[in-house]
Amino acid sequence: MTELNASKIWQEALEVLERKIATVSYEIWIKNLRPFGISGGAIILVANLANNKRTVETTYKKEIKDALASVSEFITEFVVVLEEDLSSLDDFKLDSIEELQPLQEDILLFNKLYTFDNFVIGGSNQIAYHAAKSVAENPGGSFNNPLFVYGGVGLGKTHIIQAIGNNILSANPKTRILYINANRFVDDFMDSLRDDSRNKQGESNKKFRAKYRQNVDILMIDDIQFIENKGGSQDALFHTFNDLYQHGKQIIFTADRHPKELKDMNDRLLSRFQSGLTVDIAKPDLETRIAIIKKKAGKLKFKIADNITEFIAEKINTNIRELEGALQKVMFYCNLVGKPADDLDLVKEALRDYIDATAGELSMDSITDAVAGYFKVAKSELIGKKKSKVVAEPRQIAIYLIHEYLSPPLAAIGEFFGGRDHTTVMYARDKVSNLLETDRTFVRKIDDIKELIG
Ligand code: ADP
Ligand code: MG
């Protein structure tokens, strides 16, 4: 078994961190950390002093996680261990590369764990799941081309589209699937322009066409929002799309928002995005979060008591990536002290930084509470189905603010407000933005509410 190279990943992350964190802090807190290995998707870092460990875990948590995410597909978490505790890690299982296969550049190797079987289905993602299944069964079919999956970060967009890839490849290993991030598409397009201007007589343009049109049966572009504001790339994508589409080839996109919410986009491209099957993935409800923890723990043969599972699922309601991170952390702590996950105090200790960080966090609930408080109306009325005049304006304001602070999918906002549809949400939001542009008193009102929200 080959171990994933923790030193290399950490070295690359350090380069990112050095640019992000003030020099003095970087020298004191970050530079001395030593990578030890990788386990359960977490990189283990060793610190000499308890103080250093604490600071890194709290103050620089986000920076470090972001840096790791930017250099590695698979490391989603980090754990800091004190030098003096290191001996207890002796027989700790480090991840092997066979389990976590990185996507090599442009060659299609999907993450083998991203399968339909490993995808837990719940109310938040079942439509996306069934849409993905239908694409896997009938790629290029007229009803599901293109497939456009949208939703917030860490909710399973990449997983579900790679599941399509894994599924198709296991049935037809010769299928040529190109899976890329939208950034890569933009880079390739820019390269093709740059080389052409150096007068290679369209060679690289040929390369671009071969890569995206001739050599492809299925094209998957992840995180298409990165193409916002990039007119040239949008044109290139439009032509690529048409060409593939005419040849009956399946195209799949993901984005962090509904296509209508993408900004500075070419209209004809937007209408192509929506011409097939557009589905969203929302945040998982408690039941689904519990099922996800159970499934992951089961796969890793990790024993976890029901009350612990529920505790984690209740506390971590942001997204599935965080949920996995929390589980990894609990596993790590339990391994460290050699106990199964049945001690709630230990688990609380393991998840301290998660719980602290989410304590005062904004949510649809907290924003709606603030708006209801300001207008002295019941929150249940704001999110209820009734169309009473008194709550119409407060509701519109709550919708607007939720969109501004959290920008979840419109459908998710609609769902929260008594199952209204996304056009109602859009109407509310636009109405408030218009008022903000024309009505001074209204602006002050919104400012006061924002103060309440904090
Ligand atoms: P996104 O692309 O939307 O940001 P990912 O697809 O990367 O999110 O998912 C984040 C993590 O959560 C991945 O490890 C993925 O396997 C896991 N995950 C997401 N949805 C599910 C699900 N329904 N069941 C099990 N695991 C899931
Ligand atoms: Mg993704």
Short mmCIF file of C-alpha atoms and ligand atoms in Angstrom, two decimals:
data_model
loop_
_atom_site.label_atom_id
_atom_site.label_comp_id
_atom_site.label_asym_id
_atom_site.label_seq_id
_atom_site.Cartn_x
_atom_site.Cartn_y
_atom_site.Cartn_z
CA MET A 1 0.00 0.00 0.00
CA THR A 2 1.26 3.41 -0.86
CA GLU A 3 0.64 6.12 1.63
CA LEU A 4 -0.73 9.41 0.44
CA ASN A 5 2.07 11.88 0.62
CA ALA A 6 1.29 14.11 3.57
CA SER A 7 4.53 16.09 3.29
CA LYS A 8 3.90 17.03 -0.28
CA ILE A 9 0.32 18.09 0.34
CA TRP A 10 1.30 20.09 3.40
CA GLN A 11 4.17 21.74 1.54
CA GLU A 12 1.74 22.94 -1.11
CA ALA A 13 -0.76 24.07 1.48
CA LEU A 14 1.99 26.04 3.22
CA GLU A 15 2.63 27.99 0.05
CA VAL A 16 -1.00 29.02 -0.01
CA LEU A 17 -1.05 29.82 3.71
CA GLU A 18 2.06 31.92 3.50
CA ARG A 19 0.26 34.24 1.14
CA LYS A 20 -2.94 34.30 3.18
CA ILE A 21 -1.69 34.76 6.73
CA ALA A 22 0.29 37.70 8.12
CA THR A 23 4.00 36.89 8.13
CA VAL A 24 4.51 37.05 11.88
CA SER A 25 1.57 34.79 12.62
CA TYR A 26 2.60 32.42 9.88
CA GLU A 27 6.10 32.13 11.34
CA ILE A 28 4.88 31.61 14.89
CA TRP A 29 1.90 29.33 14.44
CA ILE A 30 1.94 27.65 11.08
CA LYS A 31 5.45 27.08 9.90
CA ASN A 32 6.45 24.83 12.80
CA LEU A 33 3.69 22.33 12.26
CA ARG A 34 4.94 19.02 11.00
CA PRO A 35 2.89 16.73 8.77
CA PHE A 36 2.66 13.23 10.17
CA GLY A 37 0.36 11.33 7.88
CA ILE A 38 -3.14 11.13 6.52
CA SER A 39 -5.96 9.18 8.04
CA GLY A 40 -9.65 9.08 7.25
CA GLY A 41 -9.26 12.02 4.90
CA ALA A 42 -7.61 14.13 7.60
CA ILE A 43 -4.04 15.27 7.56
CA ILE A 44 -2.37 14.89 10.93
CA LEU A 45 -0.15 17.78 11.96
CA VAL A 46 2.19 17.71 14.89
CA ALA A 47 2.70 20.70 17.19
CA ASN A 48 5.18 21.14 20.03
CA LEU A 49 3.11 23.28 22.35
CA ALA A 50 -0.47 23.04 23.55
CA ASN A 51 -0.85 26.73 22.95
CA ASN A 52 0.17 26.33 19.35
CA LYS A 53 -2.29 23.48 18.88
CA ARG A 54 -5.16 25.51 20.31
CA THR A 55 -4.46 28.59 18.22
CA VAL A 56 -4.19 26.63 15.03
CA GLU A 57 -7.42 24.75 15.73
CA THR A 58 -9.40 27.86 16.44
CA THR A 59 -7.95 30.97 14.80
CA TYR A 60 -6.61 29.40 11.63
CA LYS A 61 -9.08 26.58 11.17
CA LYS A 62 -10.76 28.05 8.12
CA GLU A 63 -7.57 29.20 6.41
CA ILE A 64 -5.95 25.81 6.82
CA LYS A 65 -8.98 23.91 5.60
CA ASP A 66 -9.33 26.18 2.59
CA ALA A 67 -5.65 25.83 1.78
CA LEU A 68 -5.87 22.05 1.99
CA ALA A 69 -8.98 22.00 -0.17
CA SER A 70 -7.23 24.10 -2.77
CA VAL A 71 -4.32 21.67 -3.08
CA SER A 72 -5.98 18.31 -2.61
CA GLU A 73 -9.23 16.69 -3.65
CA PHE A 74 -9.33 14.42 -0.66
CA ILE A 75 -8.09 16.12 2.44
CA THR A 76 -11.07 17.80 4.00
CA GLU A 77 -9.94 17.97 7.57
CA PHE A 78 -6.87 18.43 9.69
CA VAL A 79 -6.03 17.31 13.17
CA VAL A 80 -3.31 18.72 15.38
CA VAL A 81 -1.55 16.33 17.72
CA LEU A 82 0.96 17.26 20.38
CA GLU A 83 4.45 15.90 19.95
CA GLU A 84 4.16 14.26 23.38
CA ASP A 85 1.01 12.36 22.37
CA LEU A 86 2.55 11.07 19.23
CA SER A 87 3.55 7.67 20.57
CA SER A 88 -0.12 6.71 20.80
CA LEU A 89 -0.35 7.07 17.04
CA ASP A 90 2.11 4.27 16.39
CA ASP A 91 -0.28 1.72 15.05
CA PHE A 92 -2.73 4.17 13.58
CA LYS A 93 -3.96 3.22 10.16
CA LEU A 94 -2.88 5.62 7.47
CA ASP A 95 -4.91 5.94 4.30
CA SER A 96 -3.75 4.15 1.23
CA ILE A 97 -3.76 5.57 -2.19
CA GLU A 98 -5.86 2.69 -3.46
CA GLU A 99 -8.77 3.93 -1.45
CA LEU A 100 -8.46 7.53 -2.40
CA GLN A 101 -7.64 7.88 -5.99
CA PRO A 102 -6.88 11.38 -7.10
CA LEU A 103 -8.19 12.65 -10.37
CA GLN A 104 -5.21 12.69 -12.62
CA GLU A 105 -5.09 15.49 -14.99
CA ASP A 106 -7.74 14.96 -17.61
CA ILE A 107 -7.62 11.21 -17.47
CA LEU A 108 -10.79 9.92 -16.18
CA LEU A 109 -10.36 8.37 -12.82
CA PHE A 110 -13.31 9.13 -10.68
CA ASN A 111 -13.19 8.96 -6.93
CA LYS A 112 -14.16 5.35 -6.42
CA LEU A 113 -16.09 6.19 -3.28
CA TYR A 114 -18.45 8.47 -5.17
CA THR A 115 -20.96 5.84 -6.22
CA PHE A 116 -24.74 5.62 -6.18
CA ASP A 117 -24.48 2.94 -3.49
CA ASN A 118 -22.58 5.28 -1.22
CA PHE A 119 -25.04 8.10 -1.76
CA VAL A 120 -27.62 8.37 1.00
CA ILE A 121 -30.99 9.43 -0.34
CA GLY A 122 -33.26 11.83 1.52
CA GLY A 123 -35.82 14.52 0.81
CA SER A 124 -33.09 17.03 0.03
CA ASN A 125 -31.48 15.09 -2.78
CA GLN A 126 -33.84 12.42 -4.06
CA ILE A 127 -34.80 14.26 -7.20
CA ALA A 128 -31.17 14.84 -8.06
CA TYR A 129 -30.46 11.20 -7.31
CA HIS A 130 -33.17 9.92 -9.64
CA ALA A 131 -32.18 12.36 -12.36
CA ALA A 132 -28.58 11.19 -12.10
CA LYS A 133 -29.69 7.57 -12.27
CA SER A 134 -31.71 8.23 -15.39
CA VAL A 135 -28.72 9.86 -17.03
CA ALA A 136 -26.52 6.92 -16.09
CA GLU A 137 -29.05 4.55 -17.65
CA ASN A 138 -29.67 6.55 -20.74
CA PRO A 139 -26.89 9.04 -21.42
CA GLY A 140 -27.73 11.50 -24.17
CA GLY A 141 -31.44 10.79 -23.81
CA SER A 142 -33.64 13.61 -24.98
CA PHE A 143 -35.22 14.37 -21.59
CA ASN A 144 -32.10 14.50 -19.54
CA ASN A 145 -29.68 16.39 -21.71
CA PRO A 146 -28.11 18.47 -20.31
CA LEU A 147 -28.33 17.53 -16.68
CA PHE A 148 -27.84 20.59 -14.50
CA VAL A 149 -27.37 19.96 -10.78
CA TYR A 150 -27.21 22.92 -8.44
CA GLY A 151 -26.91 23.45 -4.71
CA GLY A 152 -24.68 24.80 -1.95
CA VAL A 153 -21.18 23.70 -1.16
CA GLY A 154 -20.57 20.25 0.31
CA LEU A 155 -24.02 18.90 -0.47
CA GLY A 156 -23.03 16.17 -2.90
CA LYS A 157 -22.99 17.66 -6.40
CA THR A 158 -19.58 16.30 -7.29
CA HIS A 159 -20.42 12.98 -5.68
CA ILE A 160 -23.61 12.49 -7.64
CA ILE A 161 -22.17 13.36 -11.03
CA GLN A 162 -19.08 11.23 -10.46
CA ALA A 163 -21.46 8.44 -9.49
CA ILE A 164 -22.88 8.73 -13.00
CA GLY A 165 -19.34 8.41 -14.35
CA ASN A 166 -18.45 5.41 -12.19
CA ASN A 167 -21.69 3.73 -13.10
CA ILE A 168 -21.30 4.21 -16.84
CA LEU A 169 -17.66 3.16 -16.79
CA SER A 170 -18.39 -0.03 -14.92
CA ALA A 171 -20.90 -1.02 -17.60
CA ASN A 172 -18.95 0.38 -20.56
CA PRO A 173 -15.31 0.89 -19.66
CA LYS A 174 -14.55 2.38 -23.06
CA THR A 175 -16.90 5.33 -22.72
CA ARG A 176 -14.91 8.52 -23.06
CA ILE A 177 -15.95 10.74 -20.20
CA LEU A 178 -14.32 14.08 -19.71
CA TYR A 179 -14.81 15.35 -16.18
CA ILE A 180 -13.35 18.75 -15.43
CA ASN A 181 -13.84 21.76 -13.25
CA ALA A 182 -15.05 24.88 -15.04
CA ASN A 183 -11.76 26.60 -14.17
CA ARG A 184 -9.95 24.07 -16.23
CA PHE A 185 -12.21 24.75 -19.19
CA VAL A 186 -11.46 28.46 -18.90
CA ASP A 187 -7.72 27.79 -18.64
CA ASP A 188 -7.74 25.52 -21.66
CA PHE A 189 -9.67 28.05 -23.65
CA MET A 190 -7.29 30.85 -22.67
CA ASP A 191 -4.32 28.67 -23.57
CA SER A 192 -5.78 28.02 -26.97
CA LEU A 193 -6.07 31.76 -27.58
CA ARG A 194 -2.61 32.51 -26.29
CA ASP A 195 -0.95 29.88 -28.44
CA ASP A 196 -2.90 30.92 -31.48
CA SER A 197 -1.76 34.48 -31.11
CA ARG A 198 1.80 33.15 -31.09
CA ASN A 199 0.99 31.93 -34.54
CA LYS A 200 0.90 28.21 -34.31
CA GLN A 201 -1.73 28.21 -37.03
CA GLY A 202 -4.62 27.04 -34.99
CA GLU A 203 -2.79 24.01 -33.61
CA SER A 204 -3.93 24.57 -30.08
CA ASN A 205 -7.41 25.44 -31.17
CA LYS A 206 -7.41 22.04 -32.80
CA LYS A 207 -6.25 20.56 -29.55
CA PHE A 208 -9.04 22.32 -27.71
CA ARG A 209 -11.64 21.03 -30.13
CA ALA A 210 -10.30 17.52 -30.01
CA LYS A 211 -10.32 17.50 -26.26
CA TYR A 212 -13.79 18.90 -25.80
CA ARG A 213 -15.61 17.71 -28.87
CA GLN A 214 -14.05 14.90 -30.87
CA ASN A 215 -12.72 12.76 -28.05
CA VAL A 216 -15.72 12.95 -25.80
CA ASP A 217 -18.82 10.87 -25.28
CA ILE A 218 -19.87 12.55 -22.08
CA LEU A 219 -18.76 15.97 -20.90
CA MET A 220 -19.06 16.88 -17.22
CA ILE A 221 -18.23 20.38 -16.08
CA ASP A 222 -18.26 20.86 -12.33
CA ASP A 223 -18.83 24.26 -10.70
CA ILE A 224 -19.86 26.06 -13.85
CA GLN A 225 -20.34 29.28 -11.84
CA PHE A 226 -16.62 29.89 -12.39
CA ILE A 227 -17.45 30.82 -15.94
CA GLU A 228 -19.42 33.90 -14.85
CA ASN A 229 -18.02 37.09 -16.36
CA LYS A 230 -15.92 35.18 -18.85
CA GLY A 231 -17.52 35.97 -22.18
CA GLY A 232 -14.96 34.25 -24.39
CA SER A 233 -15.14 31.00 -22.49
CA GLN A 234 -18.92 31.20 -22.50
CA ASP A 235 -18.94 31.47 -26.27
CA ALA A 236 -16.56 28.54 -26.55
CA LEU A 237 -18.79 26.53 -24.24
CA PHE A 238 -21.87 27.44 -26.24
CA HIS A 239 -20.33 26.06 -29.42
CA THR A 240 -18.95 23.02 -27.66
CA PHE A 241 -22.37 22.38 -26.19
CA ASN A 242 -24.17 22.61 -29.51
CA ASP A 243 -21.71 20.34 -31.21
CA LEU A 244 -21.91 17.65 -28.54
CA TYR A 245 -25.65 17.99 -28.23
CA GLN A 246 -26.22 17.55 -31.95
CA HIS A 247 -24.23 14.35 -31.80
CA GLY A 248 -26.38 13.03 -28.98
CA LYS A 249 -23.64 13.28 -26.39
CA GLN A 250 -24.57 13.77 -22.76
CA ILE A 251 -23.54 16.99 -21.05
CA ILE A 252 -23.62 17.48 -17.29
CA PHE A 253 -23.10 20.64 -15.27
CA THR A 254 -23.08 21.54 -11.62
CA ALA A 255 -23.29 24.99 -10.06
CA ASP A 256 -23.70 26.49 -6.64
CA ARG A 257 -26.88 28.24 -7.80
CA HIS A 258 -29.82 27.96 -10.16
CA PRO A 259 -28.82 28.96 -13.71
CA LYS A 260 -31.05 32.02 -13.47
CA GLU A 261 -28.95 33.23 -10.59
CA LEU A 262 -25.69 33.18 -12.49
CA LYS A 263 -24.44 36.65 -13.30
CA ASP A 264 -23.01 38.10 -16.48
CA MET A 265 -23.86 35.09 -18.48
CA ASN A 266 -24.48 34.75 -22.15
CA ASP A 267 -28.26 34.37 -22.58
CA ARG A 268 -28.15 31.68 -25.20
CA LEU A 269 -25.87 29.63 -22.99
CA LEU A 270 -28.19 30.09 -20.03
CA SER A 271 -31.11 28.86 -22.05
CA ARG A 272 -29.09 25.80 -23.06
CA PHE A 273 -28.33 25.08 -19.41
CA GLN A 274 -32.02 24.93 -18.69
CA SER A 275 -33.11 23.03 -21.73
CA GLY A 276 -32.78 19.58 -20.17
CA LEU A 277 -33.15 18.47 -16.59
CA THR A 278 -32.45 21.05 -13.87
CA VAL A 279 -32.41 19.66 -10.35
CA ASP A 280 -31.27 20.95 -7.00
CA ILE A 281 -29.69 19.45 -3.92
CA ALA A 282 -30.64 21.13 -0.67
CA LYS A 283 -29.32 20.79 2.84
CA PRO A 284 -30.06 17.37 4.33
CA ASP A 285 -32.62 17.12 7.12
CA LEU A 286 -31.79 15.55 10.48
CA GLU A 287 -32.92 12.08 9.49
CA THR A 288 -30.72 12.11 6.40
CA ARG A 289 -27.77 13.41 8.37
CA ILE A 290 -28.15 10.54 10.81
CA ALA A 291 -28.36 8.05 7.96
CA ILE A 292 -25.21 9.52 6.41
CA ILE A 293 -23.21 9.20 9.63
CA LYS A 294 -24.39 5.64 10.13
CA LYS A 295 -23.48 4.70 6.61
CA LYS A 296 -20.01 6.24 6.74
CA ALA A 297 -19.25 4.80 10.16
CA GLY A 298 -20.48 1.41 9.04
CA LYS A 299 -18.27 1.47 5.99
CA LEU A 300 -15.27 2.29 8.12
CA LYS A 301 -16.29 -0.40 10.64
CA PHE A 302 -16.37 2.23 13.32
CA LYS A 303 -18.68 1.57 16.26
CA ILE A 304 -20.71 4.57 17.22
CA ALA A 305 -23.54 4.77 19.75
CA ASP A 306 -26.93 6.07 18.60
CA ASN A 307 -26.93 9.02 20.97
CA ILE A 308 -23.53 10.07 19.64
CA THR A 309 -24.71 9.80 16.05
CA GLU A 310 -27.70 11.96 16.92
CA PHE A 311 -25.57 14.46 18.74
CA ILE A 312 -23.28 14.93 15.76
CA ALA A 313 -26.18 15.09 13.31
CA GLU A 314 -27.93 17.72 15.38
CA LYS A 315 -24.90 19.90 15.85
CA ILE A 316 -23.55 19.79 12.33
CA ASN A 317 -26.30 21.02 10.05
CA THR A 318 -24.26 23.02 7.56
CA ASN A 319 -23.33 20.50 4.93
CA ILE A 320 -22.25 16.92 4.38
CA ARG A 321 -18.60 17.71 4.00
CA GLU A 322 -18.59 19.23 7.48
CA LEU A 323 -20.54 16.28 8.76
CA GLU A 324 -17.90 13.91 7.44
CA GLY A 325 -15.19 16.10 8.89
CA ALA A 326 -16.85 15.94 12.28
CA LEU A 327 -17.14 12.18 12.12
CA GLN A 328 -13.49 11.90 11.15
CA LYS A 329 -12.54 13.99 14.10
CA VAL A 330 -14.58 11.88 16.48
CA MET A 331 -13.02 8.72 15.06
CA PHE A 332 -9.63 10.18 15.45
CA TYR A 333 -10.14 11.10 19.09
CA CYS A 334 -11.63 7.76 19.92
CA ASN A 335 -8.74 5.95 18.28
CA LEU A 336 -6.33 8.12 20.19
CA VAL A 337 -7.73 7.14 23.56
CA GLY A 338 -8.60 3.62 22.40
CA LYS A 339 -12.30 3.84 23.20
CA PRO A 340 -15.44 3.31 21.11
CA ALA A 341 -17.62 6.34 20.40
CA ASP A 342 -19.98 6.12 23.35
CA ASP A 343 -18.71 8.88 25.62
CA LEU A 344 -20.55 12.10 24.95
CA ASP A 345 -18.04 14.26 26.82
CA LEU A 346 -15.21 12.96 24.73
CA VAL A 347 -17.20 13.62 21.58
CA LYS A 348 -17.99 17.14 22.71
CA GLU A 349 -14.32 17.73 23.32
CA ALA A 350 -13.47 16.37 19.87
CA LEU A 351 -16.00 18.65 18.20
CA ARG A 352 -15.41 21.72 20.31
CA ASP A 353 -14.29 23.93 17.47
CA TYR A 354 -17.21 22.88 15.26
CA ILE A 355 -19.74 23.57 17.94
CA ASP A 356 -18.24 26.91 18.96
CA ALA A 357 -17.96 28.02 15.39
CA THR A 358 -21.57 27.32 14.56
CA ALA A 359 -23.02 28.67 17.82
CA GLY A 360 -23.85 32.21 16.75
CA GLU A 361 -24.00 31.46 13.08
CA LEU A 362 -26.56 32.90 10.73
CA SER A 363 -29.23 30.61 9.43
CA MET A 364 -32.60 30.96 7.74
CA ASP A 365 -34.07 30.48 11.19
CA SER A 366 -32.03 33.14 12.94
CA ILE A 367 -32.65 35.70 10.20
CA THR A 368 -36.38 35.01 10.18
CA ASP A 369 -36.42 35.27 13.98
CA ALA A 370 -34.84 38.71 13.78
CA VAL A 371 -37.29 39.94 11.15
CA ALA A 372 -40.28 38.54 13.07
CA GLY A 373 -38.97 40.22 16.22
CA TYR A 374 -38.60 43.56 14.50
CA PHE A 375 -42.12 43.54 13.09
CA LYS A 376 -43.58 41.91 16.20
CA VAL A 377 -45.24 39.16 14.25
CA ALA A 378 -45.08 35.44 14.94
CA LYS A 379 -42.38 33.61 13.08
CA SER A 380 -44.84 30.81 12.38
CA GLU A 381 -46.88 33.32 10.39
CA LEU A 382 -43.88 34.40 8.36
CA ILE A 383 -43.12 30.89 7.31
CA GLY A 384 -46.74 29.83 7.10
CA LYS A 385 -48.83 29.42 4.01
CA LYS A 386 -51.32 32.22 4.74
CA LYS A 387 -51.33 35.20 2.48
CA SER A 388 -52.24 37.83 5.07
CA LYS A 389 -51.27 41.41 4.23
CA VAL A 390 -49.65 42.09 7.61
CA VAL A 391 -46.93 39.58 7.10
CA ALA A 392 -46.41 40.04 3.37
CA GLU A 393 -43.77 42.74 3.72
CA PRO A 394 -41.90 41.15 6.65
CA ARG A 395 -41.82 37.91 4.73
CA GLN A 396 -40.43 39.58 1.63
CA ILE A 397 -37.77 41.24 3.73
CA ALA A 398 -36.83 37.98 5.41
CA ILE A 399 -36.53 36.34 2.01
CA TYR A 400 -34.40 39.18 0.72
CA LEU A 401 -32.07 39.09 3.74
CA ILE A 402 -31.71 35.32 3.67
CA HIS A 403 -30.77 35.59 0.06
CA GLU A 404 -28.27 38.34 0.78
CA TYR A 405 -26.61 36.72 3.79
CA LEU A 406 -26.75 33.05 2.92
CA SER A 407 -27.69 32.76 -0.74
CA PRO A 408 -29.09 29.24 -0.58
CA PRO A 409 -30.91 27.92 -3.65
CA LEU A 410 -34.15 29.82 -4.23
CA ALA A 411 -36.07 26.58 -4.04
CA ALA A 412 -34.68 26.01 -0.54
CA ILE A 413 -35.86 29.45 0.56
CA GLY A 414 -39.28 28.75 -0.92
CA GLU A 415 -39.39 25.44 0.88
CA PHE A 416 -38.55 27.15 4.17
CA PHE A 417 -41.34 29.68 3.68
CA GLY A 418 -44.18 27.21 3.59
CA GLY A 419 -43.38 25.53 0.29
CA ARG A 420 -43.59 28.60 -1.93
CA ASP A 421 -42.05 28.21 -5.33
CA HIS A 422 -38.88 29.89 -6.52
CA THR A 423 -40.66 32.51 -8.63
CA THR A 424 -42.37 33.82 -5.49
CA VAL A 425 -38.99 33.98 -3.83
CA MET A 426 -37.51 35.86 -6.76
CA TYR A 427 -40.42 38.27 -6.78
CA ALA A 428 -39.99 39.02 -3.06
CA ARG A 429 -36.28 39.51 -3.37
CA ASP A 430 -36.55 41.81 -6.39
CA LYS A 431 -39.30 43.84 -4.83
CA VAL A 432 -37.16 44.56 -1.79
CA SER A 433 -34.10 45.43 -3.90
CA ASN A 434 -36.22 47.88 -5.90
CA LEU A 435 -37.54 49.53 -2.77
CA LEU A 436 -34.01 49.81 -1.45
CA GLU A 437 -33.09 51.82 -4.50
CA THR A 438 -36.01 54.21 -4.30
CA ASP A 439 -37.18 54.54 -0.73
CA ARG A 440 -34.98 56.11 1.94
CA THR A 441 -37.15 55.15 4.92
CA PHE A 442 -37.19 51.61 3.71
CA VAL A 443 -33.40 51.60 3.59
CA ARG A 444 -33.27 52.70 7.23
CA LYS A 445 -35.73 49.99 8.19
CA ILE A 446 -33.57 47.34 6.58
CA ASP A 447 -30.47 48.75 8.27
CA ASP A 448 -32.18 48.44 11.65
CA ILE A 449 -33.11 44.86 10.98
CA LYS A 450 -29.58 44.10 9.88
CA GLU A 451 -28.38 45.48 13.17
CA LEU A 452 -30.68 43.03 14.94
CA ILE A 453 -29.31 40.20 12.90
CA GLY A 454 -25.85 41.29 13.96
P1 ADP B 1 -20.26 19.50 -3.55
O1 ADP B 1 -19.64 19.07 -4.84
O2 ADP B 1 -21.73 19.77 -3.65
O3 ADP B 1 -19.53 20.63 -2.90
P2 ADP B 1 -19.40 16.89 -2.68
O4 ADP B 1 -20.00 16.06 -3.75
O5 ADP B 1 -17.94 17.14 -2.76
O6 ADP B 1 -20.16 18.28 -2.52
O7 ADP B 1 -19.76 16.22 -1.28
C1 ADP B 1 -19.07 16.51 -0.08
C2 ADP B 1 -18.86 15.22 0.68
O8 ADP B 1 -20.09 14.75 1.17
C3 ADP B 1 -18.29 14.11 -0.17
O9 ADP B 1 -17.33 13.39 0.57
C4 ADP B 1 -19.48 13.25 -0.49
O10 ADP B 1 -19.13 11.87 -0.65
C5 ADP B 1 -20.34 13.43 0.72
N1 ADP B 1 -21.76 13.33 0.38
C6 ADP B 1 -22.51 14.27 -0.21
N2 ADP B 1 -23.79 13.87 -0.36
C7 ADP B 1 -23.85 12.62 0.16
C8 ADP B 1 -24.90 11.67 0.33
N3 ADP B 1 -26.15 11.93 -0.08
N4 ADP B 1 -24.59 10.49 0.90
C9 ADP B 1 -23.35 10.24 1.33
N5 ADP B 1 -22.32 11.10 1.22
C10 ADP B 1 -22.55 12.27 0.64
MG MG B 2 -18.04 19.86 -5.86
#
